[in-house]
């Protein structure tokens, strides 16, 4: 399923735009749908061979994501970000664009990481 930014209300984006094939390519697995069928909430996750994992929860209509990076049972990074406009793949990273001119760069090579940028 691909979510597009076609629906606007007074110039406001109504949901997060992302391509499910890009997400599948990055996370290397299908998402887990959570909540009610029409809520469009998904959990994406990936693990490596060294006990590191990255989990991304996307609440499409609320325009919120939760992301965490863990090692074994220990959380290295966890954050909630709102006003998300778009998630897109660029080469081997995912770019998360937000309304407040911030961007997250999600990396999985050579290790999992999240970079917060002002654009």
PDB file of C-alpha atoms in Angstrom, residues 12-114:
ATOM      1  CA  UNK A  12      -2.057  20.887   5.513  1.00  0.00           C
ATOM      2  CA  UNK A  13      -0.873  17.396   4.688  1.00  0.00           C
ATOM      3  CA  UNK A  14      -3.350  14.875   6.113  1.00  0.00           C
ATOM      4  CA  UNK A  15      -1.046  11.845   6.491  1.00  0.00           C
ATOM      5  CA  UNK A  16       2.502  10.541   6.076  1.00  0.00           C
ATOM      6  CA  UNK A  17       3.553   9.819   2.511  1.00  0.00           C
ATOM      7  CA  UNK A  18       5.614   6.655   2.087  1.00  0.00           C
ATOM      8  CA  UNK A  19       6.065   3.823  -0.359  1.00  0.00           C
ATOM      9  CA  UNK A  20       5.595   0.379   1.129  1.00  0.00           C
ATOM     10  CA  UNK A  21       8.149  -1.118  -1.293  1.00  0.00           C
ATOM     11  CA  UNK A  22      10.823   1.297  -0.036  1.00  0.00           C
ATOM     12  CA  UNK A  23       9.970   0.338   3.537  1.00  0.00           C
ATOM     13  CA  UNK A  24      10.055  -3.363   2.664  1.00  0.00           C
ATOM     14  CA  UNK A  25      13.437  -2.927   0.967  1.00  0.00           C
ATOM     15  CA  UNK A  26      14.926  -1.079   3.945  1.00  0.00           C
ATOM     16  CA  UNK A  27      13.501  -3.252   6.740  1.00  0.00           C
ATOM     17  CA  UNK A  28      13.721  -6.501   4.726  1.00  0.00           C
ATOM     18  CA  UNK A  29      10.366  -7.708   6.077  1.00  0.00           C
ATOM     19  CA  UNK A  30       6.648  -6.980   5.972  1.00  0.00           C
ATOM     20  CA  UNK A  31       5.245  -4.590   8.578  1.00  0.00           C
ATOM     21  CA  UNK A  32       2.937  -5.624  11.369  1.00  0.00           C
ATOM     22  CA  UNK A  33      -0.386  -3.761  11.175  1.00  0.00           C
ATOM     23  CA  UNK A  34      -1.601  -2.653  14.607  1.00  0.00           C
ATOM     24  CA  UNK A  35      -4.864  -1.174  15.818  1.00  0.00           C
ATOM     25  CA  UNK A  36      -8.041  -1.207  13.769  1.00  0.00           C
ATOM     26  CA  UNK A  37      -7.908  -1.994  10.047  1.00  0.00           C
ATOM     27  CA  UNK A  38      -8.519   1.585   8.872  1.00  0.00           C
ATOM     28  CA  UNK A  39      -6.132   3.231  11.357  1.00  0.00           C
ATOM     29  CA  UNK A  40      -3.044   2.737   9.143  1.00  0.00           C
ATOM     30  CA  UNK A  41      -0.625   2.046  12.000  1.00  0.00           C
ATOM     31  CA  UNK A  42       2.378  -0.145  11.261  1.00  0.00           C
ATOM     32  CA  UNK A  43       5.423  -1.567  13.026  1.00  0.00           C
ATOM     33  CA  UNK A  44       8.563  -2.094  10.948  1.00  0.00           C
ATOM     34  CA  UNK A  45      11.609  -3.771  12.452  1.00  0.00           C
ATOM     35  CA  UNK A  46      14.984  -5.140  11.502  1.00  0.00           C
ATOM     36  CA  UNK A  47      17.650  -7.058  13.432  1.00  0.00           C
ATOM     37  CA  UNK A  48      21.266  -7.771  12.656  1.00  0.00           C
ATOM     38  CA  UNK A  49      23.519 -10.673  13.607  1.00  0.00           C
ATOM     39  CA  UNK A  50      25.076  -8.726  16.519  1.00  0.00           C
ATOM     40  CA  UNK A  51      21.868  -8.361  18.626  1.00  0.00           C
ATOM     41  CA  UNK A  52      21.142  -4.811  17.404  1.00  0.00           C
ATOM     42  CA  UNK A  53      17.622  -3.938  16.275  1.00  0.00           C
ATOM     43  CA  UNK A  54      15.735  -0.948  14.926  1.00  0.00           C
ATOM     44  CA  UNK A  55      11.974  -0.542  15.269  1.00  0.00           C
ATOM     45  CA  UNK A  56       9.850   2.091  13.553  1.00  0.00           C
ATOM     46  CA  UNK A  57       6.186   2.594  14.455  1.00  0.00           C
ATOM     47  CA  UNK A  58       4.270   4.675  11.893  1.00  0.00           C
ATOM     48  CA  UNK A  59       0.921   6.248  12.775  1.00  0.00           C
ATOM     49  CA  UNK A  60       0.032   7.395   9.271  1.00  0.00           C
ATOM     50  CA  UNK A  61      -2.962   9.628   9.976  1.00  0.00           C
ATOM     51  CA  UNK A  62      -1.634  11.144  13.219  1.00  0.00           C
ATOM     52  CA  UNK A  63       1.625  11.914  11.353  1.00  0.00           C
ATOM     53  CA  UNK A  64       3.667  10.491  14.243  1.00  0.00           C
ATOM     54  CA  UNK A  65       6.520   7.989  14.293  1.00  0.00           C
ATOM     55  CA  UNK A  66       8.236   6.246  17.190  1.00  0.00           C
ATOM     56  CA  UNK A  67      11.697   4.900  16.572  1.00  0.00           C
ATOM     57  CA  UNK A  68      14.081   2.909  18.721  1.00  0.00           C
ATOM     58  CA  UNK A  69      17.488   1.323  18.374  1.00  0.00           C
ATOM     59  CA  UNK A  70      18.314  -1.431  20.819  1.00  0.00           C
ATOM     60  CA  UNK A  71      21.204  -3.688  21.687  1.00  0.00           C
ATOM     61  CA  UNK A  72      20.037  -6.953  23.189  1.00  0.00           C
ATOM     62  CA  UNK A  73      17.555  -5.792  25.866  1.00  0.00           C
ATOM     63  CA  UNK A  74      19.019  -2.287  26.221  1.00  0.00           C
ATOM     64  CA  UNK A  75      17.613   0.802  24.525  1.00  0.00           C
ATOM     65  CA  UNK A  76      20.303   2.925  22.869  1.00  0.00           C
ATOM     66  CA  UNK A  77      17.954   5.494  21.359  1.00  0.00           C
ATOM     67  CA  UNK A  78      14.205   6.062  21.522  1.00  0.00           C
ATOM     68  CA  UNK A  79      12.204   8.994  20.277  1.00  0.00           C
ATOM     69  CA  UNK A  80       8.775  10.110  19.146  1.00  0.00           C
ATOM     70  CA  UNK A  81       8.535  12.577  16.277  1.00  0.00           C
ATOM     71  CA  UNK A  82       5.393  14.345  15.121  1.00  0.00           C
ATOM     72  CA  UNK A  83       4.389  16.401  12.087  1.00  0.00           C
ATOM     73  CA  UNK A  84       6.006  13.827   9.785  1.00  0.00           C
ATOM     74  CA  UNK A  85       5.338  14.568   6.119  1.00  0.00           C
ATOM     75  CA  UNK A  86       7.170  11.840   4.255  1.00  0.00           C
ATOM     76  CA  UNK A  87       9.381   8.776   4.621  1.00  0.00           C
ATOM     77  CA  UNK A  88      11.424   7.932   1.539  1.00  0.00           C
ATOM     78  CA  UNK A  89      14.372   5.763   0.631  1.00  0.00           C
ATOM     79  CA  UNK A  90      17.513   7.392  -0.721  1.00  0.00           C
ATOM     80  CA  UNK A  91      20.181   4.895  -1.693  1.00  0.00           C
ATOM     81  CA  UNK A  92      20.663   2.785   1.465  1.00  0.00           C
ATOM     82  CA  UNK A  93      19.043   5.132   4.032  1.00  0.00           C
ATOM     83  CA  UNK A  94      15.502   6.213   4.910  1.00  0.00           C
ATOM     84  CA  UNK A  95      14.826   9.941   5.089  1.00  0.00           C
ATOM     85  CA  UNK A  96      12.049  11.126   7.402  1.00  0.00           C
ATOM     86  CA  UNK A  97      10.947  14.659   6.487  1.00  0.00           C
ATOM     87  CA  UNK A  98       9.092  16.730   9.095  1.00  0.00           C
ATOM     88  CA  UNK A  99       7.134  19.999   8.953  1.00  0.00           C
ATOM     89  CA  UNK A 100       9.527  21.757  11.337  1.00  0.00           C
ATOM     90  CA  UNK A 101      12.410  21.624   8.811  1.00  0.00           C
ATOM     91  CA  UNK A 102      13.999  18.695  10.586  1.00  0.00           C
ATOM     92  CA  UNK A 103      14.945  15.449   8.960  1.00  0.00           C
ATOM     93  CA  UNK A 104      15.877  12.055  10.344  1.00  0.00           C
ATOM     94  CA  UNK A 105      18.302   9.835   8.487  1.00  0.00           C
ATOM     95  CA  UNK A 106      17.841   6.156   9.363  1.00  0.00           C
ATOM     96  CA  UNK A 107      20.895   4.028   8.595  1.00  0.00           C
ATOM     97  CA  UNK A 108      21.395   0.300   8.726  1.00  0.00           C
ATOM     98  CA  UNK A 109      24.948  -0.020   7.315  1.00  0.00           C
ATOM     99  CA  UNK A 110      27.546  -0.484   8.783  1.00  0.00           C
ATOM    100  CA  UNK A 111      25.458  -0.359  11.935  1.00  0.00           C
ATOM    101  CA  UNK A 112      22.008   0.925  12.853  1.00  0.00           C
ATOM    102  CA  UNK A 113      21.901   4.648  13.446  1.00  0.00           C
ATOM    103  CA  UNK A 114      19.710   7.736  13.440  1.00  0.00           C
TER     104      UNK A 114
END
